[in-house]
Tab-separated table of C-alpha atoms in Angstrom:
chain	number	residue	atom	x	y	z
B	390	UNK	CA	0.254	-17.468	-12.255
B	391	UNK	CA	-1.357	-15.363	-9.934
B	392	UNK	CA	-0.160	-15.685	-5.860
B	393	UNK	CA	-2.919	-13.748	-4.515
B	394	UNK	CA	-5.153	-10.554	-4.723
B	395	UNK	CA	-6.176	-8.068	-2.690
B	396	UNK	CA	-8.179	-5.279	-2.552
B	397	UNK	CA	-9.986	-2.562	-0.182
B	398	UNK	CA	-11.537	1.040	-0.127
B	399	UNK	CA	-10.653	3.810	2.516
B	400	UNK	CA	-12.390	6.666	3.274
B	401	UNK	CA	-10.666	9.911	2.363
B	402	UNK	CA	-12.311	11.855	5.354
B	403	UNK	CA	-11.778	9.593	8.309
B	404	UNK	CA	-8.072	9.623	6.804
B	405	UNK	CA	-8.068	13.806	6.550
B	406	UNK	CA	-9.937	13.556	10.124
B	407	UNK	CA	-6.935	11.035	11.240
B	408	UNK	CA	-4.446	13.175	10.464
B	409	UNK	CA	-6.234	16.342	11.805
B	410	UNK	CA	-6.178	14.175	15.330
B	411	UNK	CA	-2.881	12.258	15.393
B	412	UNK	CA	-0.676	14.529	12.646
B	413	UNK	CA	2.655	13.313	12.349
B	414	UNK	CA	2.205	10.084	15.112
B	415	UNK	CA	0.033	8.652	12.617
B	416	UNK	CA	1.517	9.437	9.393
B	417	UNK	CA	4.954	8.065	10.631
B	418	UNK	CA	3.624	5.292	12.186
B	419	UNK	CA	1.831	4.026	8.866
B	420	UNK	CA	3.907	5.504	5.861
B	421	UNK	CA	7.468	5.860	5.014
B	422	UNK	CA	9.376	8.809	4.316
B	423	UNK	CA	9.126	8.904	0.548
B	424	UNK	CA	5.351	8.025	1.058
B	425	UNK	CA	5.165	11.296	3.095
B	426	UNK	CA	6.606	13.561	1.045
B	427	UNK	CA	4.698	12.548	-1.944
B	428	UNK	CA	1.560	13.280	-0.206
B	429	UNK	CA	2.430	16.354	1.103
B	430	UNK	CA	3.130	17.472	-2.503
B	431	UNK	CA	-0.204	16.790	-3.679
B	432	UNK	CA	-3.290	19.322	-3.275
B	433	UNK	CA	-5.387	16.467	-1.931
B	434	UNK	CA	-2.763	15.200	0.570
B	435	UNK	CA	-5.935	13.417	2.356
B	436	UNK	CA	-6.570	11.623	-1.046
B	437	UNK	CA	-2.944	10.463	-1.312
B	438	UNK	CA	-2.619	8.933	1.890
B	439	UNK	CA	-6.022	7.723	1.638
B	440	UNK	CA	-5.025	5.412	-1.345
B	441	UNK	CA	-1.459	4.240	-0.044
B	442	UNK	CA	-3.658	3.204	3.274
B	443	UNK	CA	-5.842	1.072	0.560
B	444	UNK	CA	-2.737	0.111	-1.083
B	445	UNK	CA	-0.995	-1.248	2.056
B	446	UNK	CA	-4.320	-2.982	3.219
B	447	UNK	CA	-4.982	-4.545	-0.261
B	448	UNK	CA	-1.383	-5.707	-0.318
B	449	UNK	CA	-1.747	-7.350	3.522
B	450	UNK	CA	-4.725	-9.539	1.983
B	451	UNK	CA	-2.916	-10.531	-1.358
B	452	UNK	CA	0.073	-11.953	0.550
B	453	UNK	CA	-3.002	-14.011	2.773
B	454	UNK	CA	-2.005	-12.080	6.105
B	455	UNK	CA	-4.223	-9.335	6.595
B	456	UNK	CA	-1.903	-6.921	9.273
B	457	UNK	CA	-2.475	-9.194	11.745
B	458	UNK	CA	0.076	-11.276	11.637
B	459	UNK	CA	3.169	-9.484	12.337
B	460	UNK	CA	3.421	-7.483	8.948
B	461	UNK	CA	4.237	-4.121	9.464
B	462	UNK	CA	2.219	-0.950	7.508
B	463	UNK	CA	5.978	0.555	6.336
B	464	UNK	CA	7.033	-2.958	5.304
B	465	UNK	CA	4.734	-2.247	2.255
B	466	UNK	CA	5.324	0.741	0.253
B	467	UNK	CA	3.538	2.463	-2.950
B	468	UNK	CA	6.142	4.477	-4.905
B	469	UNK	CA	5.887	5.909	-8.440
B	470	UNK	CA	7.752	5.049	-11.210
B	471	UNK	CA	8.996	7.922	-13.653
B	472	UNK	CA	5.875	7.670	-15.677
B	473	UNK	CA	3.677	7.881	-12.329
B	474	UNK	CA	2.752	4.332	-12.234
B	475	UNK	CA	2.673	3.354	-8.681
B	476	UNK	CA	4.159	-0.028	-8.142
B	477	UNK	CA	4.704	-1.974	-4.399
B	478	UNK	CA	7.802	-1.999	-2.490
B	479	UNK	CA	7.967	-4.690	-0.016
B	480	UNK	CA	10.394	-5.037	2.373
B	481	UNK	CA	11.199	-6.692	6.083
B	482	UNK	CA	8.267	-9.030	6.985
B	483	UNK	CA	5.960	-8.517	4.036
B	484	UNK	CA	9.325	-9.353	1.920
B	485	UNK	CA	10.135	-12.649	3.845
B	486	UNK	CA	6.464	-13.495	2.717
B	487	UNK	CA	6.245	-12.657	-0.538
B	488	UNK	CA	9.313	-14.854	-0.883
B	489	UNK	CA	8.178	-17.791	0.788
B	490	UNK	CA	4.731	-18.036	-1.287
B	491	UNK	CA	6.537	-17.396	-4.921
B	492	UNK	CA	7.610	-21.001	-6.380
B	493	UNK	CA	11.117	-22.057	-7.042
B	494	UNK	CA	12.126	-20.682	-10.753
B	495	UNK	CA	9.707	-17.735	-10.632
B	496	UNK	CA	9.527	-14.117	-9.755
B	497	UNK	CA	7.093	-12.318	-7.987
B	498	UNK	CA	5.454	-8.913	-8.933
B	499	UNK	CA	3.509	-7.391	-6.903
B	500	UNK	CA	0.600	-5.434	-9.394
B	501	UNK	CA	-1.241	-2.174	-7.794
B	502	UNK	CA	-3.831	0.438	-8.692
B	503	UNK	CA	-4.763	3.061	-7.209
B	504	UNK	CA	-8.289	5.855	-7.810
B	505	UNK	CA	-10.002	7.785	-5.936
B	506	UNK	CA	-13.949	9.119	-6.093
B	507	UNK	CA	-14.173	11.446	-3.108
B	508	UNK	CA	-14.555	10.629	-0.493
B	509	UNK	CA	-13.450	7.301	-1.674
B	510	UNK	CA	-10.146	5.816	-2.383
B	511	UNK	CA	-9.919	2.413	-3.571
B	512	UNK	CA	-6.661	0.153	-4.205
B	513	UNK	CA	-6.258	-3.261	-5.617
B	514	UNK	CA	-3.403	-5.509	-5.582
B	515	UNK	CA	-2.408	-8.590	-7.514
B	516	UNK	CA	0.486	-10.552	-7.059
B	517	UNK	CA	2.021	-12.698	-10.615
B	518	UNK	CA	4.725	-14.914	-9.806
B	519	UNK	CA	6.312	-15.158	-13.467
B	520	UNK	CA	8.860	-17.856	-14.170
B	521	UNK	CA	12.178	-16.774	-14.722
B	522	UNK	CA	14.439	-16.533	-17.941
């Protein structure tokens, strides 16, 4: 069954002019280590943060919270699985939520995708609560 969905679409410049202004404030304030240094891998480091900013705002709406309500940007997290496909982390207060909304006797997975068109970057999230084995 599906817990929620979320999606949203960033502009890859007013990230690249974001981290022109605020550098390393801003990207520690918003991403998490391993976030970083993925990005600043890539040759469109703009792009990358540009879609884990989508990511963590799509995945804010699919748990019905939106940032305003005490979730915290690093408590969601895209990292890549060996074959590249992101996938969610959540910890802290985004955790505690995603807990609370899956039923007793299922699981929760949290779904994400990720593109980019520049100057867009897009991300959508959908979260499956499956029932367990």
């Amino acid at each position: 069954m599906i817990l929620g969905i979320g999606s949203d679409l960033a502009n890859i410049e007013r990230i690249a002019g974001t981290l022109e202004r605020f550098g390393d404030r801003f990207r520690h304030r918003v991403f998490t280590p391993t976030e970083i240094a993925k990005a600043e891998r890539r040759a469109d480091t703009p792009g990358t943060y540009a879609k884990r900013w989508a990511a963590k705002e799509a995945c804010s709406k699919a748990l019905g919270t939106g940032l305003a309500m005490g979730i915290s940007w690093k408590d969601m997290a895209v990292v890549n699985l060996p074959t590249g496909q992101p996938i969610m982390e959540l910890t802290g207060w985004a955790a505690e939520r995603l807990a609370k909304m899956t039923p007793e006797g299922h699981e929760a997975i949290v779904h994400v995708t990720l593109t980019d068109d520049h100057p867009w970057a897009q991300a959508f999230v959908v979260i499956e609560a499956r029932p367990l084995p």
